[in-house]
CSV table of C-alpha atoms in Angstrom, one decimal:
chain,number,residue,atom,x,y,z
A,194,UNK,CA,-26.1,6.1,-2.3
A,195,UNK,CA,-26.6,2.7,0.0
A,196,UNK,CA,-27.9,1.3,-3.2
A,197,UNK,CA,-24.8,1.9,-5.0
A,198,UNK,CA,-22.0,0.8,-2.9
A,199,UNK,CA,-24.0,-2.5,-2.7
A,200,UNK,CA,-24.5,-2.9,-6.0
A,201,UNK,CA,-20.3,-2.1,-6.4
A,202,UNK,CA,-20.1,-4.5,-4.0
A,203,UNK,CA,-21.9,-7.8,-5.4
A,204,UNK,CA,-19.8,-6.5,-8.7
A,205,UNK,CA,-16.6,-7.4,-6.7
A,206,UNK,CA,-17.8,-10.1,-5.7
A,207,UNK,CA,-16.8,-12.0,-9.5
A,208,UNK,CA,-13.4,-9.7,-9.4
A,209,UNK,CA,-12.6,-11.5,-6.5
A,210,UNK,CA,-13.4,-14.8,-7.4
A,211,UNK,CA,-11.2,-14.1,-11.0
A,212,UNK,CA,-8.5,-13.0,-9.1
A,213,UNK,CA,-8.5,-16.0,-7.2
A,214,UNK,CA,-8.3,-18.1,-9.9
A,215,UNK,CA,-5.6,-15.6,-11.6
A,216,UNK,CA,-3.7,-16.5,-8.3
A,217,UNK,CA,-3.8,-19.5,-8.3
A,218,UNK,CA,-2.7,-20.6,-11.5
A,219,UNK,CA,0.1,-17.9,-10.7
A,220,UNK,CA,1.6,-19.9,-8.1
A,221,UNK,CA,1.2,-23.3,-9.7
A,222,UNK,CA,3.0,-22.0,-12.7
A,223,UNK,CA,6.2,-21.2,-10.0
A,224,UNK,CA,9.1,-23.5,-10.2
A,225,UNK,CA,9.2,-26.0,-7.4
A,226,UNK,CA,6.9,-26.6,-4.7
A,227,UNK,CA,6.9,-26.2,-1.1
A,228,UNK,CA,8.7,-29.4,-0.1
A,229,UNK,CA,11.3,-28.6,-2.4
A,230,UNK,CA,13.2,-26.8,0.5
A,231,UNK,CA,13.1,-29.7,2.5
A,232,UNK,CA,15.4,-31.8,-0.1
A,233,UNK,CA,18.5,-32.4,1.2
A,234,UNK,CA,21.8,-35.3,-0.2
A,235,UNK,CA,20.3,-37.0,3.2
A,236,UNK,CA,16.5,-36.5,2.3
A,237,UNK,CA,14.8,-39.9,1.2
A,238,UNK,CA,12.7,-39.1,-2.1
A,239,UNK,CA,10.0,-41.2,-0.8
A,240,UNK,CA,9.3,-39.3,2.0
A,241,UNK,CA,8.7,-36.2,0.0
A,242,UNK,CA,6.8,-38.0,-2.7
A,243,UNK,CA,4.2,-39.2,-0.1
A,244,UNK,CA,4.1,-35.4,1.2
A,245,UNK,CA,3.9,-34.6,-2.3
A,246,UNK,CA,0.5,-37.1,-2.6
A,247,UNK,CA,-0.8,-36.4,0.8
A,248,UNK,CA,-0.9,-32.9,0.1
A,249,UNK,CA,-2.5,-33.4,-3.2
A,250,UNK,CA,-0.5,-31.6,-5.6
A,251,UNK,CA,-1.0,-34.1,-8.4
A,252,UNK,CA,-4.7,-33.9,-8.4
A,253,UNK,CA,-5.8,-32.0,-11.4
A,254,UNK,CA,-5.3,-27.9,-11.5
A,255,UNK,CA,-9.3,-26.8,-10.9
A,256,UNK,CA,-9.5,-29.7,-7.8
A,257,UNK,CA,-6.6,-28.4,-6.5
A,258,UNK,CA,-8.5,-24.9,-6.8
A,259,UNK,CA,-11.9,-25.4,-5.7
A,260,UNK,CA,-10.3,-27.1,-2.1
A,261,UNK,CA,-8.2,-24.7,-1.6
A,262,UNK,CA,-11.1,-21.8,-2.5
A,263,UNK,CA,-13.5,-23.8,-0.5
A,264,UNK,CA,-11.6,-23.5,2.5
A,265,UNK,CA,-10.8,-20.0,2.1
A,266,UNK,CA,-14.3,-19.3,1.8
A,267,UNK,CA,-14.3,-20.5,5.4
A,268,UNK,CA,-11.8,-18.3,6.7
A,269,UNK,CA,-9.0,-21.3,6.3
A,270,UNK,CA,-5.3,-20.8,3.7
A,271,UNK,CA,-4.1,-23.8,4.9
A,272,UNK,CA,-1.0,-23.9,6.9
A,273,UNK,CA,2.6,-22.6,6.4
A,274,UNK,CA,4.9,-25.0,5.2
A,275,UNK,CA,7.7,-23.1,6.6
A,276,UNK,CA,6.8,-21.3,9.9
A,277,UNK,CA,4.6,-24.9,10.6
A,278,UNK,CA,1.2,-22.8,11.8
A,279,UNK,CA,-2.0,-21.5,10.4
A,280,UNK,CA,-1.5,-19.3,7.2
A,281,UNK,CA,-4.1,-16.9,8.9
A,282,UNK,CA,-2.5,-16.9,11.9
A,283,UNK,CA,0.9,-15.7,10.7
A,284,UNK,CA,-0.7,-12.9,8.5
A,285,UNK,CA,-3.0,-11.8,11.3
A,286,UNK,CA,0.3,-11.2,13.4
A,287,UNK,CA,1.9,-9.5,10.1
A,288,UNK,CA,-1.2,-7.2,9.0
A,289,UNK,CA,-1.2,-4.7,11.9
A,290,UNK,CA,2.2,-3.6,11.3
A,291,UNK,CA,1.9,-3.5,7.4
A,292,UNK,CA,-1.7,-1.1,8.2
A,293,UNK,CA,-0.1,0.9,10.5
A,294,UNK,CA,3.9,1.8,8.1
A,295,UNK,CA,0.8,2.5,5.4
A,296,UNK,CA,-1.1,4.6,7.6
A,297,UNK,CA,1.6,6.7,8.9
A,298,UNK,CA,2.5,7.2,5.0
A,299,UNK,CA,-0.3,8.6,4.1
A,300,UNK,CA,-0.4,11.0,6.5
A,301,UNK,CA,3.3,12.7,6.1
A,302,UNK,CA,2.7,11.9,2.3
A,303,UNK,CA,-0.3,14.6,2.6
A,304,UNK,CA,1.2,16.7,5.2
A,305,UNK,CA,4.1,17.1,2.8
A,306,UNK,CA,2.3,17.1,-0.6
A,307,UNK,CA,-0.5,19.5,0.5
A,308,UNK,CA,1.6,22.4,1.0
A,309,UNK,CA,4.3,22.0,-1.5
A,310,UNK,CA,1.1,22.2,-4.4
A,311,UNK,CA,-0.4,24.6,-2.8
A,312,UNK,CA,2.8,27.0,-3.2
A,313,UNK,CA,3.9,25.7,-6.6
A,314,UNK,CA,0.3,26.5,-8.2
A,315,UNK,CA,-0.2,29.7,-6.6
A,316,UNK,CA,3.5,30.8,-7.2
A,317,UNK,CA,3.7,29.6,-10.4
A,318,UNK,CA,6.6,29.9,-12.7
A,319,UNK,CA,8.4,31.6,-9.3
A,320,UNK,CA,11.5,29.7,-7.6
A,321,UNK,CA,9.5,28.3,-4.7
A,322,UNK,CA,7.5,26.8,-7.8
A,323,UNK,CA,10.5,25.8,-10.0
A,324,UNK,CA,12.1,24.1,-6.9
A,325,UNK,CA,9.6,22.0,-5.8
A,326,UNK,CA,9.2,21.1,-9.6
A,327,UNK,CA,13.3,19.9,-9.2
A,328,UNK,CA,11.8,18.3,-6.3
A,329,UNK,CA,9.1,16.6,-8.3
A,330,UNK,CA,11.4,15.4,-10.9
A,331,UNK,CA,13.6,13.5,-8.2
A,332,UNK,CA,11.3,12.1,-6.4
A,333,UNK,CA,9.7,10.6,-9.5
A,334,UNK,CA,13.1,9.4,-11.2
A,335,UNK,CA,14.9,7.8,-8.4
A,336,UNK,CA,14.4,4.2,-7.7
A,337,UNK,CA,12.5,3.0,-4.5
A,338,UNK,CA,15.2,0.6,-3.1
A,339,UNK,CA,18.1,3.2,-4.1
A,340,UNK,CA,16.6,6.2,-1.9
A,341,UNK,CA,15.8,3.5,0.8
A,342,UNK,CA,18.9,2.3,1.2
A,343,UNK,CA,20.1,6.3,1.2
A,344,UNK,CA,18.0,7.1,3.8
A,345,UNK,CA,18.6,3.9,5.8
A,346,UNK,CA,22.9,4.5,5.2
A,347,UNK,CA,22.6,8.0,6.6
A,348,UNK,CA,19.5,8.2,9.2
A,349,UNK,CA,20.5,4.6,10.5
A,350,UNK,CA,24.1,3.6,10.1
A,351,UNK,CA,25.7,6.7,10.2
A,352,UNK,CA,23.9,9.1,11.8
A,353,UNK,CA,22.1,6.7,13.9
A,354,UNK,CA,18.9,8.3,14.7
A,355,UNK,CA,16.4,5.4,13.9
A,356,UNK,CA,16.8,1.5,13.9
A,357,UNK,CA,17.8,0.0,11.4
A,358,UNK,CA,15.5,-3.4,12.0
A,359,UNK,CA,12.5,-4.7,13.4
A,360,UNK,CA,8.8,-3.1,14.3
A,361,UNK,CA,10.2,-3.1,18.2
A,362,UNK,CA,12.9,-2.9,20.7
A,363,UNK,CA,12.9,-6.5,22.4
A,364,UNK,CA,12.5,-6.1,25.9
A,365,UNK,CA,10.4,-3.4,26.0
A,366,UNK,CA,6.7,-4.0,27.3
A,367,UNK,CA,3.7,-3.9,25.2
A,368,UNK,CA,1.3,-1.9,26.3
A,369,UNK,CA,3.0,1.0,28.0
A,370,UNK,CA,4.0,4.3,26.9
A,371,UNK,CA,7.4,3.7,26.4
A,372,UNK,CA,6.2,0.9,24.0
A,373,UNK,CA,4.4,2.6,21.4
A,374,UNK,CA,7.4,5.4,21.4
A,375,UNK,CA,9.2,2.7,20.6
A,376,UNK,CA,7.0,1.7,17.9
A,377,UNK,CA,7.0,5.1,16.1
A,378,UNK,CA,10.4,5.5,16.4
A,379,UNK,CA,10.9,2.1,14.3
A,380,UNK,CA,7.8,3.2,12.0
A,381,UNK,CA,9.3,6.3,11.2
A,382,UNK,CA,12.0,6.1,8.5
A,383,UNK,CA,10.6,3.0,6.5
A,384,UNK,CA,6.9,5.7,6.4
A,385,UNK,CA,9.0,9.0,6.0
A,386,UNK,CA,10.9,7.0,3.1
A,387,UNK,CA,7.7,6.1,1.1
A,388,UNK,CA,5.8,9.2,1.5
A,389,UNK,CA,8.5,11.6,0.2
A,390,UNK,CA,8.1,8.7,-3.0
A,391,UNK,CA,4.6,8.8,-2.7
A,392,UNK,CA,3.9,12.8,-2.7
A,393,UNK,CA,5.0,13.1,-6.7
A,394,UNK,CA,1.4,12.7,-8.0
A,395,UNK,CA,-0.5,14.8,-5.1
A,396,UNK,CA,1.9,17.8,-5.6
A,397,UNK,CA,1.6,17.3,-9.6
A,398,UNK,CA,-1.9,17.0,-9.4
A,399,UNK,CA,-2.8,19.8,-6.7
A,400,UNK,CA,-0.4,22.5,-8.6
A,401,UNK,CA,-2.0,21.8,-11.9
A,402,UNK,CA,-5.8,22.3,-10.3
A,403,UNK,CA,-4.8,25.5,-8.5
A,404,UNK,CA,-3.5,26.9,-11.7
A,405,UNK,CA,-6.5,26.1,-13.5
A,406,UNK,CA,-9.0,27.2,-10.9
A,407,UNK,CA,-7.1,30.6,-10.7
A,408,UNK,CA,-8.5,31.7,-13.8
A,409,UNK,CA,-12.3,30.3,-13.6
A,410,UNK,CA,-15.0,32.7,-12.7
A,411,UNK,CA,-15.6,32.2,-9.5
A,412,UNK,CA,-12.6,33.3,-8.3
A,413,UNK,CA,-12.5,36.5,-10.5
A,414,UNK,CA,-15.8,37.7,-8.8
A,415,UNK,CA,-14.8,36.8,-5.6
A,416,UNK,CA,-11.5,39.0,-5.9
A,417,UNK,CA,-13.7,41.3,-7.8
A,418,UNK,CA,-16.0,41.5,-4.6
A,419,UNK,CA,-12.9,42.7,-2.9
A,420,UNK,CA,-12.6,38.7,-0.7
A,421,UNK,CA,-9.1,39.0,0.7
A,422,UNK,CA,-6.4,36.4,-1.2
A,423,UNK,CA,-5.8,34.6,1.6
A,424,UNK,CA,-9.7,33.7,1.8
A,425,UNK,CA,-9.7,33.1,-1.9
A,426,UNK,CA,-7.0,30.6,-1.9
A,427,UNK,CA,-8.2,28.6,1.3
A,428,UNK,CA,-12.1,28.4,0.3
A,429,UNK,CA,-12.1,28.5,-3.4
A,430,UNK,CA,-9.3,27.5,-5.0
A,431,UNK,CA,-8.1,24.6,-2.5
A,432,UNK,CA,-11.5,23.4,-2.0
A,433,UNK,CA,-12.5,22.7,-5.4
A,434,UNK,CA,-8.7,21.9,-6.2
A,435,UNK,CA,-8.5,19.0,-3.6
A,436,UNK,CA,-11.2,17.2,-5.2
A,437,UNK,CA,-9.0,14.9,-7.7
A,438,UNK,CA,-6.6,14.1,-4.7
A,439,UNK,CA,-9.6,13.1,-2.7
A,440,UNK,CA,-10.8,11.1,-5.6
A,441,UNK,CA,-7.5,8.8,-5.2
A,442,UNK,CA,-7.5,8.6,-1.3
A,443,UNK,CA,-8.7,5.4,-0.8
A,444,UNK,CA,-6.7,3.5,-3.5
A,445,UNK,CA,-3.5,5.0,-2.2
A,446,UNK,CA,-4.0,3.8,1.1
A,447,UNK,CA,-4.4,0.7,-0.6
A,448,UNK,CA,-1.6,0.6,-2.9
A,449,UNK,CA,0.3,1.6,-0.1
A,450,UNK,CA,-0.5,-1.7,1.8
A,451,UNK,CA,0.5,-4.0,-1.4
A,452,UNK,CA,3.8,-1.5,-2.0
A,453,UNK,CA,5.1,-1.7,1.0
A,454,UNK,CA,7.1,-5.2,-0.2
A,455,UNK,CA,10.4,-2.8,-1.4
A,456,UNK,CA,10.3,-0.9,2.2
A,457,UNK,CA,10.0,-3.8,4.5
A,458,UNK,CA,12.4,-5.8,3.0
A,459,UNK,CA,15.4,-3.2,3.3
A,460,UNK,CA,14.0,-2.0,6.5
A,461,UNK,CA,14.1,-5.7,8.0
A,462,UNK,CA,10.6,-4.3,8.7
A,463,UNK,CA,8.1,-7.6,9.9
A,464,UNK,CA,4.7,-6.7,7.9
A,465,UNK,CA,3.3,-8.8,4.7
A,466,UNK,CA,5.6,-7.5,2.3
A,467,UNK,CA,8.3,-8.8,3.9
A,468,UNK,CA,6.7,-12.0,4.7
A,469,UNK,CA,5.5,-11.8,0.9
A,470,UNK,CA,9.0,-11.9,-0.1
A,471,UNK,CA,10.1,-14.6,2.2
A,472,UNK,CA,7.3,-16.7,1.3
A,473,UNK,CA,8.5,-16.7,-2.4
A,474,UNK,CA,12.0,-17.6,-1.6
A,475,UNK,CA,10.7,-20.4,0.5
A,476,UNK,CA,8.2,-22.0,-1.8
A,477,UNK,CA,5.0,-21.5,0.8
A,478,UNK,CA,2.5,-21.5,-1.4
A,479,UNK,CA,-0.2,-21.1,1.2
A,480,UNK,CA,1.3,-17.9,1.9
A,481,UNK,CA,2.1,-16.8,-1.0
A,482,UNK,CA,-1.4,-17.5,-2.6
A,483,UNK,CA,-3.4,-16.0,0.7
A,484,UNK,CA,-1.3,-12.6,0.6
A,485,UNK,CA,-2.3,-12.4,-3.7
A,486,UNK,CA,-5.8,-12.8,-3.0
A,487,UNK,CA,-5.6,-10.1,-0.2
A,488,UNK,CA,-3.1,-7.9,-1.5
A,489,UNK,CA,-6.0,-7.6,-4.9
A,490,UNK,CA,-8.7,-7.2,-2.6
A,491,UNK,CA,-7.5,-4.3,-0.9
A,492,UNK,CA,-7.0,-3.0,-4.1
A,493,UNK,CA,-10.8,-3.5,-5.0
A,494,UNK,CA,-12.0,-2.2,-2.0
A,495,UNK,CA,-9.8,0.9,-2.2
A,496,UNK,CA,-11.4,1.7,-5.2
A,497,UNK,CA,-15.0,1.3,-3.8
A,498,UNK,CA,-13.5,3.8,-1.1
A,499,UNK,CA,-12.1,6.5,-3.3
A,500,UNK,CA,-15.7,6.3,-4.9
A,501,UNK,CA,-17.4,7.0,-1.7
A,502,UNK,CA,-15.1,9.7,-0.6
A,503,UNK,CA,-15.7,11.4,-3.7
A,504,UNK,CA,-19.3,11.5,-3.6
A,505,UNK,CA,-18.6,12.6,-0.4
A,506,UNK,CA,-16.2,15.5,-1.2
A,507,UNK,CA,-18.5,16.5,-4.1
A,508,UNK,CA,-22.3,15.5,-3.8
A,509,UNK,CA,-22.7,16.8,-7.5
A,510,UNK,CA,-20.8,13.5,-7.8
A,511,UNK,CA,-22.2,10.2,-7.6
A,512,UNK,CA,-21.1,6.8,-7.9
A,513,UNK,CA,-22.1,5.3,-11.0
């Protein structure tokens, strides 16, 4: 098994080196440049010209690329043009909040998808089943920034049950108690607004593998054996119908972490996607072209996790 994840990993390491060439030539095809924000009627052209050289952003395309990947290898984006400090820096002070709205997702996603396709496939066709189909069916069909900006009208404006802003109360000190209450409280809404999004395909998924495995074999003999339902259900049916969902853990931790950008933005919530967002609107290319490059790593490596959890889950699998 060591041998395979290795050998998956040295196959990433090309992947990542395409994608950071897809990257880059991404951002050099953007209008503008990052001292375009800095033109004003009072700005002398010169001045930005000779930022313009200094910088090198007339060298040829693949220069430009292997400096730029050169110093990434060494742990080094550059630095913000805008917020005038380290591109790692400002992402290593964005990253833990991003990790943690992602993380909290993925737990209420499976806390509420677990049970919801667990009824729907053993009560099928029966109106627990046909309502969290209805369920289904909205969840997949509304828009991500239309239910976020529901949920952030009526849990935050009206109501006013969570904050409507920030990661953390200012004032409050880090460390205590009181400050990671605080923290959760912010986390909250933004995470409770992407896992109800996020649960369509794990309730789809889970009801259509408990129906199936319902009428295999093994569970006939081990009703036939006279194994009470409630038995049947936890270690048969659910056991061997978890398998695909386990299949898809990693990436979805994953894609959770790059499709966060909707959610922080209308939360005012400070993690990458925000800054993401920002750093398109303000031309920082150093920004802009770190977050790509670890936005499709993530995604790499939460494929190389899904991989191991399933060969994990099931050793009859292995990765191939």
């Amino acid at each position: 098994m060591w041998k395979t994840i290795l050998r998956r990993v040295l196959l990433m390491l090309p992947q990542i080196l395409i994608l950071s060439l897809l990257a880059f030539l991404i951002a050099k095809m953007m209008p503008g440049d990052p001292f375009t924000g800095l033109i004003t009627p009072e700005t002398d052209p010169n001045t930005i010209e000779a930022l313009r050289v200094k910088a090198g952003f007339y060298d040829p395309w693949y220069i430009q690329y292997v400096r730029w990947m050169g110093k990434a290898l060494q742990g080094d984006f550059g630095q913000s043009y805008t917020y005038k400090y380290a591109v790692t820096k400002l992402i290593g002070e964005r990253i833990g909040n991003t990790v943690w709205l992602s993380l909290l997702t993925l737990i209420l996603t499976y806390l509420i998808a677990l049970p919801l396709g667990m009824v729907a496939g053993r009560y099928q066709n029966s109106w627990a089943d046909k309502l969290i189909v209805v369920y289904n069916f909205i969840t997949y069909s509304i828009p991500t920034f239309v239910f976020a900006l529901i949920l952030l009208w009526l849990f935050g404006y009206t109501l006013g049950w969570f904050p409507t802003r920030g990661s953390v109360d200012s004032g409050v000190s880090p460390g205590s108690i009181g400050y990671l209450i605080n923290r959760f409280h912010h986390l909250l809404l933004p995470a409770l607004t992407m896992a109800i999004l996020s649960t369509t395909g794990t309730v789809q998924y889970l009801r259509t593998g408990v129906i199936d495995a319902k009428s295999q074999d093994y569970v006939r003999t081990a009703r036939a054996k006279g194994v009470p339902e409630k038995v049947v259900f936890n270690r048969h049916i659910f056991r061997n119908s978890i398998l695909p969902i386990a299949a898809f853990l990693g990436y979805e931790f994953t894609g959770l972490i790059g499709g966060s950008v909707f959610i922080e933005n209308i939360f005012s919530y400070p993690g990458m996607g925000n800054l993401f967002v920002s750093s398109i609107s303000s031309r920082d290319y150093s920004v802009i072209l770190a977050l790509l490059l670890l936005f499709g790593t993530a995604t790499l490596l939460g494929t190389l996790l899904s991989d191991i959890i399933m060969s994990i889950v099931d050793p009859r699998v292995r990765v191939q």
